[in-house]
Amino acid sequence: MNKPLSITLENCAKTFTDGTRALEPLNLSIREGETIVFLGPSGCGKTTTLRIIAGLEEPDAGGKVLFDGEDVTTLPIEKRNVGMVFQSYALFPNMSVAENIGYGLKIRRESQAALRTRVSEMLGMMRIEALADRRIDQLSGGQRQRVALARALAVRPRALLLDEPLTALDAKLRDTLRLEIDTLLRRLNITAIYVTHDQSEAMALGDRIVVMEHGRVAQIGSPRDIYQKPATRFVADFIGTMNRLNGAVRNGVFTCRAGDMPWATAPADASEILFRPEDIQVTESAEGSTLRGTVAAAFYLGDRTRLFVEVGEKQPLVVESAARRDFSHGETVGLAIDPRGVLIL
Amino acid sequence: MRRETQRLILLLLPAGIFFTGFFLIPMADLFMIGGSGKTGWAAYAAILTDRNYFNSLISTLAVAAATTVATLIISGISGVFLQRHKFPGNAALVAMLTFPLAFPGVVIGFMVIMLAGRQGLIGQITQAVTGEKVVFAYSMAGLFMGYVYFSVPRTILTVMAAAEKLDPKLEEAARSLGASPLRVVRDVIIPGLKPAFISAGAICFATAVGAFGTAFTLATRINVLPMVIYTEFTLSANIAMAAALSFVLGAVTWIVLALARTAAGSTVAAAG
Amino acid sequence: MKNRWLFTLQLGFTLIVCAFLIVPVILSILAGLTVNYLVGLESGLTLRWVFEVWDGYRDTIFLSIGLSLACLAVTLVIGIPTAYVLAKRQTALGRVIEEMLVMPVAVPGLATALALIVTYGSLSGFRTSWAFILVGHVLFTLPFMVRSVLAVLSAIDLKTLEEGAASLGAGFIDRFRHIVLPNCRAGILAGSLMVVTLSMGEFNMTWLLHTPFTKTLPVGLADAYASLRLEIGSAYTLVFFLMIVPLLLALQAFAQPRLKKFVAEDDAT
Ligand SMILES: Nc1ncnc2c1ncn2[C@@H]1O[C@H](COP(=O)(O)OP(=O)(O)OP(=O)(O)O)[C@@H](O)[C@H]1O
Ligand SMILES: [Mg+2]
């Protein structure tokens, strides 16, 4: 196996010929062997960044792409030796599964024997031996995805680039394949860049996540950092569910329309607090609570109930309760917030 | 990327050189020659000012228009019918109807002679029945017949392709609302086929205006523009007038097709 | 029942149209094989007229076959790259180029031929060779090749497929050979059939472009119709039918969606 690659982007911006500014100047270094995930809403420039790394787009003048410190900015994709998995798979309809997987080796003029060995190795790795002679249009979505991965990996690329590889699949299959990809990437110890707009995918796969917004990086960090310490409101809202309450702090008590919340370490100037659904609980009884709201909607999910609690703010609070009881619409409930989970941005 | 643009330009080059050298430049030459005759640039107006040319223009346009209308009606009825009703023998009928697809104009002319010529079928039948032999191959009527013969196969194909894409649910909806078959045709089928009709009709019209082989086979006396151009060129050696007339003829057909294309949307193919 | 009645009416109409198209073909085939058409079939069947045509017009047949194959070669070589470029750049400029390429089909053949004569008529070596006719045929058939290849290329996600191949290390030549050409094979085949058929039957231009030494089959047909007896004209037509019927049948197979699918599946295995 090749030594894993480190990738550095210096000052990479992208303006398309029609004037669309897809990417603001971006600096990023990706360490060897790490899995980095680009996460962000549609149109934020994830694919564009990936394509710049792949060599399918050139950055605007002044931008530089370095592979292991070597400038590859003007090197076309076919000379970069990166594996790429496309959202639409881009499997060649004129070739069988085995021919697709062996194509990169054929281009590299590998011997027939070496080619055959490697192809069956890849078929085995993705557990699709039985499909070797199938035509592409005889494959299911999940099978196509496996072939696309096998094809990209067959040439032992220096890095693997994946652009929303699971978006076209149904939820169940997505979970299975996500696990497989995760195992694979860790086993191969390959530098991987994974584009997605699905935050749970990003959290599960990424060593680090790059959250993007309008062509800019909003935050780079480990999944835990991104979730627990979002750097901006955008990140806080985009990742997971965030509750917010407006109010003021006086004498260690945060007061808002829903009532009072004792908070010893409260900063004096906090006027809006943010917290996750798992940091707020429904108390045993409404009477004993200083913080109260009325149930606007309750969805029984089996293991818990997801409540939308009206507290006089713009958005109702999202609260998850494991209590074995029914909640009825309009019912008043008491609430308790764990101050350790409170964020101020 | 720049490299790719260069490559694409390179790939376009052979066709570009061929097309410029053998079409654009000759056409420009033709245009210049058209204005170099005795009458100068007035040659381009001759098609309107000269009584004989004008008459040929009118009869050319008339026969082309008649061909278009007749072809659209015939192909509309048979095309929709064959697309809607799959019965045993359907495929054979379609095969027969599209068989003459690539007959050249001369062969079409000969087919008309077989039907309506001096030794033709219609002549024989009418002689047997009424004692009088009906022969019309060598006239405008024969030409009309030939152009319809030429246009029906390709128009039927176009109509069938368009009818296949018509949503039968629209028709069912109209029926369920109580529309009579005639109203369904008028309100659902014809509007749905309109783009196909416009494009096929335009091609029909343009071919009928510019075709030469059929008229040539039937009779040199038939007074349509292509024949006039041919006569000017070969018999009168009036190259300038021939050039001016063919340039105008070319411009007219091209404009008809371009207009139809904008009217019917970009799906129109000038597949002739 | 009203629908039944309507069905019968339409079927009858369609059968009449069919007869209109097919009866003259049958008549002319018969005429080419009867001893004396005026007398009728009673005069007996013969191949005499066919042999006479073969003796007198053999050269036109070979020239037409040669021309159509040369025409095919040229349209393949310059048409496929053009279609590829138009598929890659679906811009306003691309549409203008496509529109221009179609002009020789839209403009009457007579005008194109006159234009060629006006410009190149004085190059006598060129004017009297079959290459002069070839130029006209290529102009006329090129758009059919370009369009049928372009139609297939626009239907597949060419850009992504090429990017996929490039990511595996394939340079432009490899991509063109392994990805572009195999994936537009159906379009190339359909276009080729069209080009050969059209070139074989082209008359409008050829009549002005030909010389006594470069007579094509349709030119010979026009000669025969004008100057020889009906039986010989018919026998000649019969020869023409024999040459283009296989092409037409193949073309029809492509015009029929079901058959088309069948062919596509067949050649993929
Ligand atoms: N070839 C192009 N020409 C012009 N604009 C483009 C081009 N490709 C992308 N864009 C624009 O650049 C911006 C960023 O696009 P990009 O494809 O990188 O977004 P993305 O984050 O991958 O979104 P998605 O999640 O929808 O795939 C978008 O506004 C898009 O419309
Ligand atoms: Mg994207």
PDB file of N, CA and C and ligand atoms in Angstrom, chain A residues 16 18 20 22 41-48 164 197, ligand 1:
ATOM      1  N   PHE A  16     -16.808  30.613 -11.144  1.00  0.00           N
ATOM      2  CA  PHE A  16     -17.087  29.972 -12.429  1.00  0.00           C
ATOM      3  C   PHE A  16     -17.186  31.023 -13.525  1.00  0.00           C
ATOM      4  N   ASP A  18     -19.452  31.788 -15.412  1.00  0.00           N
ATOM      5  CA  ASP A  18     -20.688  32.579 -15.447  1.00  0.00           C
ATOM      6  C   ASP A  18     -20.734  33.584 -14.292  1.00  0.00           C
ATOM      7  N   THR A  20     -20.465  32.894 -11.038  1.00  0.00           N
ATOM      8  CA  THR A  20     -20.829  32.326  -9.733  1.00  0.00           C
ATOM      9  C   THR A  20     -19.586  32.177  -8.866  1.00  0.00           C
ATOM     10  N   ALA A  22     -18.299  30.264  -6.187  1.00  0.00           N
ATOM     11  CA  ALA A  22     -18.667  29.047  -5.474  1.00  0.00           C
ATOM     12  C   ALA A  22     -17.848  28.860  -4.211  1.00  0.00           C
ATOM     13  N   PRO A  41     -24.998  22.770   3.730  1.00  0.00           N
ATOM     14  CA  PRO A  41     -26.234  22.714   2.956  1.00  0.00           C
ATOM     15  C   PRO A  41     -25.937  22.736   1.459  1.00  0.00           C
ATOM     16  N   SER A  42     -26.962  22.445   0.672  1.00  0.00           N
ATOM     17  CA  SER A  42     -26.802  22.378  -0.773  1.00  0.00           C
ATOM     18  C   SER A  42     -26.287  23.711  -1.325  1.00  0.00           C
ATOM     19  N   GLY A  43     -25.316  23.625  -2.220  1.00  0.00           N
ATOM     20  CA  GLY A  43     -24.815  24.821  -2.888  1.00  0.00           C
ATOM     21  C   GLY A  43     -23.736  25.562  -2.120  1.00  0.00           C
ATOM     22  N   CYS A  44     -23.245  24.995  -1.004  1.00  0.00           N
ATOM     23  CA  CYS A  44     -22.279  25.731  -0.200  1.00  0.00           C
ATOM     24  C   CYS A  44     -20.852  25.580  -0.705  1.00  0.00           C
ATOM     25  N   GLY A  45     -20.642  24.732  -1.730  1.00  0.00           N
ATOM     26  CA  GLY A  45     -19.306  24.640  -2.312  1.00  0.00           C
ATOM     27  C   GLY A  45     -18.542  23.375  -1.958  1.00  0.00           C
ATOM     28  N   LYS A  46     -19.220  22.372  -1.412  1.00  0.00           N
ATOM     29  CA  LYS A  46     -18.533  21.137  -1.038  1.00  0.00           C
ATOM     30  C   LYS A  46     -17.966  20.426  -2.264  1.00  0.00           C
ATOM     31  N   THR A  47     -18.844  20.221  -3.251  1.00  0.00           N
ATOM     32  CA  THR A  47     -18.403  19.513  -4.449  1.00  0.00           C
ATOM     33  C   THR A  47     -17.288  20.282  -5.139  1.00  0.00           C
ATOM     34  N   THR A  48     -17.439  21.590  -5.198  1.00  0.00           N
ATOM     35  CA  THR A  48     -16.419  22.411  -5.852  1.00  0.00           C
ATOM     36  C   THR A  48     -15.056  22.202  -5.194  1.00  0.00           C
ATOM     37  N   GLU A 164     -20.931  12.593  -1.865  1.00  0.00           N
ATOM     38  CA  GLU A 164     -22.255  12.107  -1.472  1.00  0.00           C
ATOM     39  C   GLU A 164     -22.514  10.696  -1.994  1.00  0.00           C
ATOM     40  N   HIS A 197     -24.272  16.071   2.929  1.00  0.00           N
ATOM     41  CA  HIS A 197     -25.032  17.100   3.628  1.00  0.00           C
ATOM     42  C   HIS A 197     -25.828  16.478   4.766  1.00  0.00           C
TER      43      HIS A 197
HETATM   44  N1  LIG D   1     -19.952  24.526 -13.523  1.00  0.00           N
HETATM   45  C1  LIG D   1     -20.539  25.482 -12.789  1.00  0.00           C
HETATM   46  N2  LIG D   1     -20.825  26.685 -13.334  1.00  0.00           N
HETATM   47  C2  LIG D   1     -21.412  27.647 -12.610  1.00  0.00           C
HETATM   48  N3  LIG D   1     -21.765  27.525 -11.326  1.00  0.00           N
HETATM   49  C3  LIG D   1     -21.518  26.354 -10.714  1.00  0.00           C
HETATM   50  C4  LIG D   1     -20.903  25.277 -11.409  1.00  0.00           C
HETATM   51  N4  LIG D   1     -20.786  24.235 -10.563  1.00  0.00           N
HETATM   52  C5  LIG D   1     -21.310  24.652  -9.399  1.00  0.00           C
HETATM   53  N5  LIG D   1     -21.744  25.919  -9.477  1.00  0.00           N
HETATM   54  C6  LIG D   1     -22.325  26.746  -8.391  1.00  0.00           C
HETATM   55  O1  LIG D   1     -21.392  26.831  -7.345  1.00  0.00           O
HETATM   56  C7  LIG D   1     -22.027  26.742  -6.084  1.00  0.00           C
HETATM   57  C8  LIG D   1     -21.433  25.634  -5.272  1.00  0.00           C
HETATM   58  O2  LIG D   1     -21.708  24.408  -5.928  1.00  0.00           O
HETATM   59  P1  LIG D   1     -21.296  22.992  -5.358  1.00  0.00           P
HETATM   60  O3  LIG D   1     -21.649  21.995  -6.389  1.00  0.00           O
HETATM   61  O4  LIG D   1     -19.905  23.030  -4.899  1.00  0.00           O
HETATM   62  O5  LIG D   1     -22.280  22.854  -4.120  1.00  0.00           O
HETATM   63  P2  LIG D   1     -22.465  21.626  -3.128  1.00  0.00           P
HETATM   64  O6  LIG D   1     -22.109  22.143  -1.793  1.00  0.00           O
HETATM   65  O7  LIG D   1     -21.753  20.440  -3.618  1.00  0.00           O
HETATM   66  O8  LIG D   1     -24.026  21.423  -3.173  1.00  0.00           O
HETATM   67  P3  LIG D   1     -24.875  20.063  -3.230  1.00  0.00           P
HETATM   68  O9  LIG D   1     -25.032  19.600  -1.823  1.00  0.00           O
HETATM   69  O10 LIG D   1     -26.186  20.523  -3.775  1.00  0.00           O
HETATM   70  O11 LIG D   1     -24.163  19.124  -4.115  1.00  0.00           O
HETATM   71  C9  LIG D   1     -23.509  26.575  -6.359  1.00  0.00           C
HETATM   72  O12 LIG D   1     -24.112  27.830  -6.243  1.00  0.00           O
HETATM   73  C10 LIG D   1     -23.547  26.091  -7.790  1.00  0.00           C
HETATM   74  O13 LIG D   1     -24.721  26.537  -8.403  1.00  0.00           O
END
